[in-house]
XYZ file of C-alpha atoms in Angstrom:
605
model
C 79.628 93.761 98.386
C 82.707 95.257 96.721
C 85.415 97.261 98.428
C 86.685 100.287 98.162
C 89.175 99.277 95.867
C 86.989 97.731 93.609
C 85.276 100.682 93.318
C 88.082 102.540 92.124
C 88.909 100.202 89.607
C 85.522 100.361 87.694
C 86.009 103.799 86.684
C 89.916 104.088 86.272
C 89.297 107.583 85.025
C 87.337 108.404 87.918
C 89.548 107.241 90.661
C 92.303 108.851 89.335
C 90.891 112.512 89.420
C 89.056 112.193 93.049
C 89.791 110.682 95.749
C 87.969 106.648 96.515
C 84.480 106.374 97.638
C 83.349 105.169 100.447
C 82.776 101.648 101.111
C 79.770 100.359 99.804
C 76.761 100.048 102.280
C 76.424 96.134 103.406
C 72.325 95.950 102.548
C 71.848 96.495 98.918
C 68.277 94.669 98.540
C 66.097 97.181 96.681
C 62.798 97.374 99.017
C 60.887 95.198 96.877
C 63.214 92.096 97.247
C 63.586 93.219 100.966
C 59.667 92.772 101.254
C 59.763 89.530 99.241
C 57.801 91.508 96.356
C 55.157 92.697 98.461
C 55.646 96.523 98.193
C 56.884 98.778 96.441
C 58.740 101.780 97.627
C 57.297 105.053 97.213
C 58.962 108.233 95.400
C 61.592 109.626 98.249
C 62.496 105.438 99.383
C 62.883 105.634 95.530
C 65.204 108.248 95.371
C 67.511 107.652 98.526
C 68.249 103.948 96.879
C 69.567 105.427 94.550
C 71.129 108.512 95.680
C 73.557 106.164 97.769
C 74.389 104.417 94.538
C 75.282 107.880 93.355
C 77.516 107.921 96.190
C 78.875 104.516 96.229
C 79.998 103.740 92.519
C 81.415 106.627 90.382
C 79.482 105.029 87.497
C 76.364 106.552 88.430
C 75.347 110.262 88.693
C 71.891 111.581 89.421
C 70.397 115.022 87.360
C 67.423 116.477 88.255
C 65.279 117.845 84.816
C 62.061 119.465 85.890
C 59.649 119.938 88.494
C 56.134 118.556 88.323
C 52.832 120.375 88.758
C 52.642 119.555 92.626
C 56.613 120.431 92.831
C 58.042 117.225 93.033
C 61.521 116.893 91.558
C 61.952 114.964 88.058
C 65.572 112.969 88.271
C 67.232 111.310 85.822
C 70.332 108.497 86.542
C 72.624 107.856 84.260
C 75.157 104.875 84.518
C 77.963 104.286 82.294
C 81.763 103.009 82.810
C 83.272 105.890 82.568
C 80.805 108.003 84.881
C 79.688 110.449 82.515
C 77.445 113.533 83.590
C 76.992 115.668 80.481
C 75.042 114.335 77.175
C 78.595 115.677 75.294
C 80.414 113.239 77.647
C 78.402 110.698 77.071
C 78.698 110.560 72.937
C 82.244 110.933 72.832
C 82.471 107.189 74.673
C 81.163 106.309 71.379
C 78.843 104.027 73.255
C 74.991 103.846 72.435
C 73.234 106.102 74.430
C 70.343 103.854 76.129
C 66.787 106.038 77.302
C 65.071 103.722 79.863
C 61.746 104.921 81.264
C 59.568 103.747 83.576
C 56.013 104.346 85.537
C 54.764 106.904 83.137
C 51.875 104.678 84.120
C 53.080 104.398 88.157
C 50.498 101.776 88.524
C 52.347 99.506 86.410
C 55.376 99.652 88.736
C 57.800 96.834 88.355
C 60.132 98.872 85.737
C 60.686 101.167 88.381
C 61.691 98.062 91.088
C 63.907 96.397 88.047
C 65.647 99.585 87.337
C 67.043 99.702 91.546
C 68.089 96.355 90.539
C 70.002 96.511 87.721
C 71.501 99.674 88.340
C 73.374 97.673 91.497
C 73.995 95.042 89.494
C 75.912 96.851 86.898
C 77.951 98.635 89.312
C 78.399 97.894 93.290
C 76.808 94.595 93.314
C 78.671 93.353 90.790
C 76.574 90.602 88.811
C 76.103 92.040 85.680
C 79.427 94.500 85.836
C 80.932 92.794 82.984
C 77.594 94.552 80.572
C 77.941 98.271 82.269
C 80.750 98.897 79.150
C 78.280 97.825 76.347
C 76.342 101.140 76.503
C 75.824 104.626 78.324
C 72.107 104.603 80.173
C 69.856 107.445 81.233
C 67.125 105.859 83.408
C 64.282 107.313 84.471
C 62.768 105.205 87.110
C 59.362 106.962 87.586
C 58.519 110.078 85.031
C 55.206 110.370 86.578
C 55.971 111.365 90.139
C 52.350 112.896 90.909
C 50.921 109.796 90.021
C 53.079 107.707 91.677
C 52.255 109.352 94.567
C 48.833 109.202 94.256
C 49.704 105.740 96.312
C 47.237 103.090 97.666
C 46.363 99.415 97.326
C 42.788 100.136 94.770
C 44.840 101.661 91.987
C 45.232 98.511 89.565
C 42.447 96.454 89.820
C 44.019 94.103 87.221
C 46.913 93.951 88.666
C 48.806 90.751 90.981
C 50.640 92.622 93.837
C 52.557 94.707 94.814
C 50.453 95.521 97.994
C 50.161 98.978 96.936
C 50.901 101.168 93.734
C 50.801 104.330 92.513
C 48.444 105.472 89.592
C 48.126 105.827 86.029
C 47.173 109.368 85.488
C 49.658 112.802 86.551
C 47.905 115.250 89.183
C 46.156 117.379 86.227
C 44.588 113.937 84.826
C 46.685 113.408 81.898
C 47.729 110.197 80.494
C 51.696 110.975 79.293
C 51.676 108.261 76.953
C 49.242 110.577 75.143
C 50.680 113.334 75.292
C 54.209 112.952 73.411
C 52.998 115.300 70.405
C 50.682 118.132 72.179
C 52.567 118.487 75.004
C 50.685 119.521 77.707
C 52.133 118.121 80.159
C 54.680 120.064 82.607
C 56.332 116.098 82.931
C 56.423 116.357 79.255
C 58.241 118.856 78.431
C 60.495 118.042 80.961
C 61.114 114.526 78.905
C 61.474 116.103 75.864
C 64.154 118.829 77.398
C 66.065 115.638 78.709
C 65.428 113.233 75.442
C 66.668 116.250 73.590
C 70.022 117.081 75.381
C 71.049 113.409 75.652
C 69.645 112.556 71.931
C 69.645 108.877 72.769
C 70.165 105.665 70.169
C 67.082 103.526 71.551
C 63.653 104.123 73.952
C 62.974 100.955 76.417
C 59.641 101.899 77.899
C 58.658 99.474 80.685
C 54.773 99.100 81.332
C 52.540 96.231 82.736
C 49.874 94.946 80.131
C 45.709 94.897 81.104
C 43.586 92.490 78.795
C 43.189 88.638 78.306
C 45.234 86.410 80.553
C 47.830 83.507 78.302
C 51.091 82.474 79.611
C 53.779 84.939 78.922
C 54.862 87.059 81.389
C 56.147 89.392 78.898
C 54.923 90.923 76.043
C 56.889 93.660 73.756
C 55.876 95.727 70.604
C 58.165 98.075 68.265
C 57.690 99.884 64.960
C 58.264 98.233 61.867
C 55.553 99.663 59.115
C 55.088 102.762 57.146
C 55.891 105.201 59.988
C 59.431 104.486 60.562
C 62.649 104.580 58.535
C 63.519 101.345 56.890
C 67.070 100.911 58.739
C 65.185 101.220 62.259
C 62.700 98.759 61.435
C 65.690 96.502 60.090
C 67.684 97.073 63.040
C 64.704 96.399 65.387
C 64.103 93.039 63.701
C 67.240 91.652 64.203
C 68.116 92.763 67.417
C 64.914 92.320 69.238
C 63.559 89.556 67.111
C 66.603 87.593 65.968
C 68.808 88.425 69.123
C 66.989 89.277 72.514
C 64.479 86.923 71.907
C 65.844 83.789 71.732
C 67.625 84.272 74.687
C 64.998 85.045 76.576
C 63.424 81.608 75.557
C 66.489 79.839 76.447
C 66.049 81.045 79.660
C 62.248 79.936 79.953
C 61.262 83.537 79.103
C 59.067 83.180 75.696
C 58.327 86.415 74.278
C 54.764 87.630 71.768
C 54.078 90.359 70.296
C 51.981 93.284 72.014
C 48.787 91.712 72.877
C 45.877 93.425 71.189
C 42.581 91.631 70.361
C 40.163 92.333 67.595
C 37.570 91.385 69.365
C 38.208 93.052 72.753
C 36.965 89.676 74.300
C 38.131 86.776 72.926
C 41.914 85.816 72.032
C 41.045 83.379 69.933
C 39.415 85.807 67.523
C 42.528 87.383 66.759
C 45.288 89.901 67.312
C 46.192 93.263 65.613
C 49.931 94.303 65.288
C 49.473 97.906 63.848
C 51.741 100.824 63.776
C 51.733 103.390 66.849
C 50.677 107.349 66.200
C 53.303 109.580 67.399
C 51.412 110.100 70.825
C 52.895 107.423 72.247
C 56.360 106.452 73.160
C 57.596 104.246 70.723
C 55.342 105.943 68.057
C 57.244 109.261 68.930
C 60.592 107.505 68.648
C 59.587 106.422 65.284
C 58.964 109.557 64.314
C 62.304 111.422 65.439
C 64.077 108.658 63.617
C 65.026 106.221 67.025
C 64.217 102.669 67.668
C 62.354 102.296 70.550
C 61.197 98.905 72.311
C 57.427 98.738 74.681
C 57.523 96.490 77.017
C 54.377 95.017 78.458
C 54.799 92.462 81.703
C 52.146 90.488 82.499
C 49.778 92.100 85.035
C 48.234 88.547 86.388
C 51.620 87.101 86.932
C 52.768 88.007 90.130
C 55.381 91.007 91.158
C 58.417 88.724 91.612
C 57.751 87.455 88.726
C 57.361 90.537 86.519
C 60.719 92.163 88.001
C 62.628 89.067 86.892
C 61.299 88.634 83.748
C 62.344 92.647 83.190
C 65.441 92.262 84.527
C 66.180 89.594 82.283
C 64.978 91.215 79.030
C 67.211 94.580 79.760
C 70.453 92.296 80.883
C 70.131 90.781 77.426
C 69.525 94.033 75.754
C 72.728 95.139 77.203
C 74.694 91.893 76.234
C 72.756 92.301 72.369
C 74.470 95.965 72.342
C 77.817 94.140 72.820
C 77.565 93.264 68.985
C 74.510 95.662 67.431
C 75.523 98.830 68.938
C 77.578 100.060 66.169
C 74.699 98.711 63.902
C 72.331 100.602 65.979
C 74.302 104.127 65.589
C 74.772 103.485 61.994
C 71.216 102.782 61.309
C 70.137 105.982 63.386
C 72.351 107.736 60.882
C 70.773 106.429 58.183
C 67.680 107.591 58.934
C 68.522 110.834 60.322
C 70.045 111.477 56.949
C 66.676 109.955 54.917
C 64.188 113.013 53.230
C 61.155 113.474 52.176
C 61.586 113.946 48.183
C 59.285 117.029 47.325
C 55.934 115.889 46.218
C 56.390 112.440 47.743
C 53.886 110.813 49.999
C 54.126 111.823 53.955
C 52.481 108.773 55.858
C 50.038 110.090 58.195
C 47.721 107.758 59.385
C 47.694 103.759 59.643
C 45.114 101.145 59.274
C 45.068 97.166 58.884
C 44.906 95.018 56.237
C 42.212 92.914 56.711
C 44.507 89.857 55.256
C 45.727 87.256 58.593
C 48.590 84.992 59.124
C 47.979 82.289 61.810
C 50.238 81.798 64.652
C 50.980 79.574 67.664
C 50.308 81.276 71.000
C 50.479 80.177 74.248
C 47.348 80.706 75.809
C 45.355 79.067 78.480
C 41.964 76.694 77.794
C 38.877 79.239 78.347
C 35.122 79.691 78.730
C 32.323 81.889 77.171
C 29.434 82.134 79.063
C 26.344 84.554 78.904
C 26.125 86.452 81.605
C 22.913 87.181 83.217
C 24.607 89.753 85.851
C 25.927 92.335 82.594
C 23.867 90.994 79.592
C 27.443 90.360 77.649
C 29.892 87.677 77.817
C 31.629 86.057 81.035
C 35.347 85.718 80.285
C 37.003 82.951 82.229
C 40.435 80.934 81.989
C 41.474 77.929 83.266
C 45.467 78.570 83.655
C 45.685 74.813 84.820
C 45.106 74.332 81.398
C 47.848 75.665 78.715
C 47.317 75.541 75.568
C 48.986 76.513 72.366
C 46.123 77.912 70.318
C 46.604 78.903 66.641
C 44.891 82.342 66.427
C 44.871 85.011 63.213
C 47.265 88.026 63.509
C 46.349 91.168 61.056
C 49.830 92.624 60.800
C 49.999 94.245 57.149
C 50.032 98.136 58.041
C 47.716 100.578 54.987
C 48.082 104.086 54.834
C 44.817 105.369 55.625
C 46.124 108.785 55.345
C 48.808 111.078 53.142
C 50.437 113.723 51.880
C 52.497 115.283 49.289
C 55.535 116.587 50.921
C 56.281 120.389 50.712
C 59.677 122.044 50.472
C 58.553 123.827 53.859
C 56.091 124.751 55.729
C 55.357 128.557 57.447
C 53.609 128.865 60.501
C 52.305 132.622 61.127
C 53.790 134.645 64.244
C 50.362 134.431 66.249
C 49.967 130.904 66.725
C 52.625 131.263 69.487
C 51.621 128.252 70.994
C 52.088 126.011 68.283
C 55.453 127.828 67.411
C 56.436 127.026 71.022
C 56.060 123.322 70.964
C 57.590 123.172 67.597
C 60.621 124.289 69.568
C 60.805 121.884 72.405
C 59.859 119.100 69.648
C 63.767 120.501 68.557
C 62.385 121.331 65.253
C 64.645 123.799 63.336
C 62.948 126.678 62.107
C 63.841 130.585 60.667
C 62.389 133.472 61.399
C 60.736 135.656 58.445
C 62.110 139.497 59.318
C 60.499 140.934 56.389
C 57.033 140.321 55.292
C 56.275 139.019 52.071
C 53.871 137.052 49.847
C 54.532 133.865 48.243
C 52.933 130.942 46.154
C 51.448 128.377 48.588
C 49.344 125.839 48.983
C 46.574 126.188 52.123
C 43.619 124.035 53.339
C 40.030 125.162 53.529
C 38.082 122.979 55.694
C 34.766 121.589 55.248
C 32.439 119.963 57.765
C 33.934 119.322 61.243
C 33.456 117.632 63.974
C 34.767 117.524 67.418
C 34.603 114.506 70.219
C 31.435 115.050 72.328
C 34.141 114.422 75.748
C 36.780 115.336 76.260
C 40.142 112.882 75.631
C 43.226 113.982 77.384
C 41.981 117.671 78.634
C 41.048 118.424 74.587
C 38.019 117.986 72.191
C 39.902 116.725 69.618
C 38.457 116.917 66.260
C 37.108 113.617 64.879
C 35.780 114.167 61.446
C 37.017 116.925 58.952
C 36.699 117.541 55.028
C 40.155 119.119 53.714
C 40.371 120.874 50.095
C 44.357 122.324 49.091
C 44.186 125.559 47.467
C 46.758 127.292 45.820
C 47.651 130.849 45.317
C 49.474 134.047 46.273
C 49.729 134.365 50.219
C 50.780 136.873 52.716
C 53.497 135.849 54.960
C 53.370 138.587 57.850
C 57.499 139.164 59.538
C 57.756 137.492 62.400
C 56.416 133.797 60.768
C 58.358 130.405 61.065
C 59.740 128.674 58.535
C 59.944 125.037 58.750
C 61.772 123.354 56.234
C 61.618 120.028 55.690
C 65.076 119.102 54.868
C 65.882 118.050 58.308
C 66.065 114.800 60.099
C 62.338 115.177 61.872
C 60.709 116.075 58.882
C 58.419 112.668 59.710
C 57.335 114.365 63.066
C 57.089 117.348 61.365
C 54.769 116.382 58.770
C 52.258 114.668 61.598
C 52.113 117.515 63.554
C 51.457 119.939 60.802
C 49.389 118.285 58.266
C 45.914 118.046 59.391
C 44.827 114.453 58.363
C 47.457 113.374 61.059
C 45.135 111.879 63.815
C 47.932 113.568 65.763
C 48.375 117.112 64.308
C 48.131 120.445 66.178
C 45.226 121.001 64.516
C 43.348 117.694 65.699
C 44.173 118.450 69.031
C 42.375 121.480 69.119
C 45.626 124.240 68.562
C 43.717 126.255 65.837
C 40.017 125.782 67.051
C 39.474 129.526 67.072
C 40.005 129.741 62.713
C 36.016 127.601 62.729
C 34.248 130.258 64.835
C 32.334 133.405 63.398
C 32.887 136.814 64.509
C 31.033 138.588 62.228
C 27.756 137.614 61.172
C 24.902 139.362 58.974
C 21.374 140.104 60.087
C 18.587 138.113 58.845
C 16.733 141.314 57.246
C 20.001 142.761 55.734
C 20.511 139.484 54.214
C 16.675 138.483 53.066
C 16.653 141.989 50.968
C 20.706 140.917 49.705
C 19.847 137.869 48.670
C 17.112 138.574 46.890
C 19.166 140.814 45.032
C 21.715 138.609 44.335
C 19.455 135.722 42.898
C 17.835 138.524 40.075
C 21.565 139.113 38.970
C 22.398 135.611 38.959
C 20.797 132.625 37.285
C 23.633 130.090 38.020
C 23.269 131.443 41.995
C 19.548 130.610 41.431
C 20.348 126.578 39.744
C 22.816 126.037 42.468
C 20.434 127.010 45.840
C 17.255 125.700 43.746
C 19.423 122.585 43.917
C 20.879 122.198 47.592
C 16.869 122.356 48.573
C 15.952 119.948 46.882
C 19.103 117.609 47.691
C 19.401 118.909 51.420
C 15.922 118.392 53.636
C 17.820 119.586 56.530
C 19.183 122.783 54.602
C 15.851 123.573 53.091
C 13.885 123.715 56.995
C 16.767 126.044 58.202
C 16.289 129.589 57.688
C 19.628 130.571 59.150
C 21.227 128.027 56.361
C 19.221 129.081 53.751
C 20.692 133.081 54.501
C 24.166 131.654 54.955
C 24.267 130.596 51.793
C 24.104 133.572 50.305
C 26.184 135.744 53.081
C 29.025 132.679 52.510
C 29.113 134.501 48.634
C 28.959 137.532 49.556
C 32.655 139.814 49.870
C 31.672 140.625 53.372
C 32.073 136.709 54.289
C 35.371 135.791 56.344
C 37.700 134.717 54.110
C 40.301 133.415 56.813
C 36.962 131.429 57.874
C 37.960 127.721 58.655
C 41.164 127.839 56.629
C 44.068 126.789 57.524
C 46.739 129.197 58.872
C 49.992 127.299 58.047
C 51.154 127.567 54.372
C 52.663 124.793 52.521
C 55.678 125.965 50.117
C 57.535 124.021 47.162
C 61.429 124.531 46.732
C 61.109 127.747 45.189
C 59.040 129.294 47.357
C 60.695 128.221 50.289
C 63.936 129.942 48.767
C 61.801 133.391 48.121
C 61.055 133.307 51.682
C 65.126 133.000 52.366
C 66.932 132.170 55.833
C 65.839 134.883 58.612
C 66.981 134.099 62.286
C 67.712 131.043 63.550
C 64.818 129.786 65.931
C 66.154 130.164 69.919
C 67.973 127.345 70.863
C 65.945 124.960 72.656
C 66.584 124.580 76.752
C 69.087 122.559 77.778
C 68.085 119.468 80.427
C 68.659 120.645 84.042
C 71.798 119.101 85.095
């Protein structure tokens, strides 16, 4: 254990203004190694570990950022050399600013255990003091505190140890690594308050994988396709690939790539390496123009295991930032600085190739049985049997889905909601004072379709036919303008345009613009349309030809009248169209600068 002394002399700055801390505390074991990696603590243990490094080492301060749904208190730690506690602080080092998460899935627990760990190590234990200078961290050990203490030993039923865990979803049943774009989470927007005020360089998410057992203990995945700036994916490539990685072998710690099968039960099928949506943690990084590294331990391997194999990976991340961080800052730059040219194609949506390379992995022999208990196929592997298979890997990311990028878009006054999270996204935006009416470009929607279940507390729509019409549009005072030149015009663009699998619009935001309100009688519209059909010939050709093309149109009265009510001037015209308005340059300038959106919240310090 250090003294007092040495204490002082690991924050010079520190010791100078305040008086020493106290000695160190003798018993530094985090509760997992005190168990021998048979539990893990729960939230308050959690917290008290490291509230007395707080206490011991003036390189570590604790900030609380929100409170979840069943009033538990969201902290934050942040370590650094010179024991910063404000996000303006903690740029002017110059350092990298490191965002390392864990148990947004509580289950998957060991990032949590690692982070106790390293955290003394950096500072009062001393073993890894010489890497506390090669970066500023804010750690969040568990952001799902309901769920982690939703505790008990039948939570992961994958999972090898610890005796007892806490679980995956928050106490209103969401999953938060779905949530990163809607937002519906009171633990996300909490995040996105912190991520916002600290703006950090790289995400490190720490998870623990589910799927086909092989020998790594580790997995990892990061962006490197079509939705991500080109000096991120660079950046990633080198320092993950070229740098962390090899030392991680040297040290008998291979590494592969984000597990993901084609065939959801056999490896040797092959693996996918696609590009994340923006719903997810790295995806979301991606998207705001950050690297951002998932990590996946091993769930079979066993919890000592797993925390070592952790540990390792972020003590070499740390040493890698010794000689990449400037790279890393620069390359963050870069892409902050990157635009959308008008008219140039927005990535929305990702697919794979259907092309394969074939590498070496280092599985285990296995068996493929029929199995007479669940009428499909009994998985089994023989880990006393390694073997290096050579299996196909679809890794060439398509663009399933795009669009031409507008000078800005305008979101009307009334969809409050969707204004809101626009805000805590820290989109800039400018109010419209004075109403007006503009050349714009608007979707009218054709058939749609929404997810008979519901995913992640919404219907989300699964199937929707989009036409882009142009013309003169109201834009009412009080509307949003979102222009595009700005360094999250990526995000922006996936949460506005509605072939995003993960726009507001998908998620269900604007449901209400596909329901009726008004609606015409059956008689009214039986003497109308008859009426209409003697004025019009090409009205005749065009329903004489939908019944005879459309048997399921032709046995529906109700259809049959719509037809003719849809072409009629007493039809909705704001019926399934699109509220937000698309705007070129000149436009966008017509609409001017109004007042500048509220500054978004600052993280609770």
């Amino acid at each position: 254990m250090l003294t007092t002394l040495l204490l002082a002399a690991a924050s010079a700055s520190s010791a100078a203004a305040a008086p020493a801390p106290p000695p160190a505390p003798t018993d530094w074991a985090t509760p997992a190694e005190a168990s021998g990696f048979t539990r893990t603590p729960r939230y308050a243990e959690t917290m008290a570990y490291f509230e007395r490094l707080d206490a011991a080492s003036d390189q570590v301060v604790m900030l609380d950022f929100g409170t979840s749904p069943q009033g538990r208190t969201m902290r934050a730690v942040v370590v650094s050399e010179e024991g910063v506690n404000t996000p303006e602080a903690a740029h002017a080092t110059g350092k990298p600013v490191v965002f390392i998460q864990a148990a947004i899935h509580p289950g998957e627990n060991e990032g949590k255990d690692v982070l106790m760990a390293l955290v003394r190590d950096l500072t009062v234990g001393g073993k890894h003091a010489d890497l506390v200078d090669e970066a500023v961290l804010v750690l969040v050990p568990i952001f799902n505190v309901d769920g982690h203490e939703r505790f008990g030993p039948f939570n992961r039923i994958n999972q090898n140890g610890p005796e007892a865990m806490g679980w995956r979803a928050t106490a209103q049943n969401l999953n938060l690594n779905r949530d990163y774009t809607k937002l519906d989470a009171p633990e996300m927007q909490a995040w996105m308050r912190l991520w916002h005020a600290w703006n950090p360089d790289l995400l490190v998410d720490l998870h623990n994988t589910n799927g086909a057992d092989y020998q790594y203990a580790m997995t990892w995945a990061f962006e490197a396709a079509q939705n991500i700036e080109a000096p991120l994916a660079d950046w990633q490539r080198r320092a993950f690939d070229g740098a962390v990685k090899p030392a991680l072998a040297k040290q008998g710690w291979p590494v592969a790539f984000y597990v993901s099968l084609k065939d959801g039960t056999n490896l040797r099928a092959g693996l996918l390496e696609g590009a994340s949506g923006p719903r997810f943690s790295v995806g979301y990084a991606a998207a705001v123009n950050r690297p951002g590294l998932l990590v996946e331990t091993h769930m079979l391997k066993d919890f000592r295991t797993r925390v070592a194999v952790n540990e390792a990976l972020l003590v070499e991340m740390l040493r890698m930032l010794g000689t990449e961080g400037d790279a890393l800052q620069a390359a963050n730059a870069r892409a902050d600085a990157a635009r959308f040219a008008e008219d140039a194609s927005m990535p929305l949506a990702f697919g794979l190739a259907e092309t394969t390379e074939t590498i070496d992995f280092q599985g285990y022999a296995d068996s493929r049985t029929p199995s007479d208990l669940s009428g499909g196929t009994w998985v089994r592997y023989d880990t006393t049997k390694p073997e290096t298979l050579r299996v196909p890997v679809q890794r060439t990311v398509t663009v399933t889905a795009e669009a031409p990028a507008p000078a800005a878009y305008v979101v009307p006054p009334q969809w409050s909601a969707v204004i809101d999270r626009l805000r805590m996204h820290g989109v800039v935006m400018a109010r419209v004072d004075a109403a007006t009416a503009v050349d714009a470009g608007r979707y009218r929607f054709g058939k749609v379709a929404w997810a008979p279940r519901p995913f992640e507390g919404r219907h989300a729509i699964t199937e929707l036919e989009q036409t882009l019409e142009t013309g003169r549009q109201p834009i009412p005072s009080g509307s949003w303008l979102v222009p595009m030149d700005q360094p999250k015009a990526r995000l922006i663009a996936m949460l506005l345009e509605p072939a995003s699998p993960d726009s507001f619009l998908r998620w269900g935001f604007f449901d209400a613009i596909f329901e009726d309100k008004e609606y015409a009688e059956p008689r009214v519209m039986e003497a109308m349309a008859r009426g209409m059909l003697a004025k019009d010939p090409a009205l005749r050709a065009e329903f004489d030809a939908k019944l005879a093309a459309d048997a399921a149109f032709a046995a529906d009265p109700r259809a049959r009248l719509r037809f003719f009510y849809e072409r009629t001037p007493y039809f909705d015209a704001e019926f399934s169209r699109y509220p937000v308005l698309r705007l070129d340059a000149a436009a966008a300038r017509q609409v001017g600068a109004g007042t500048p959106a509220p500054p978004r919240p600052a993280a609770a310090r």
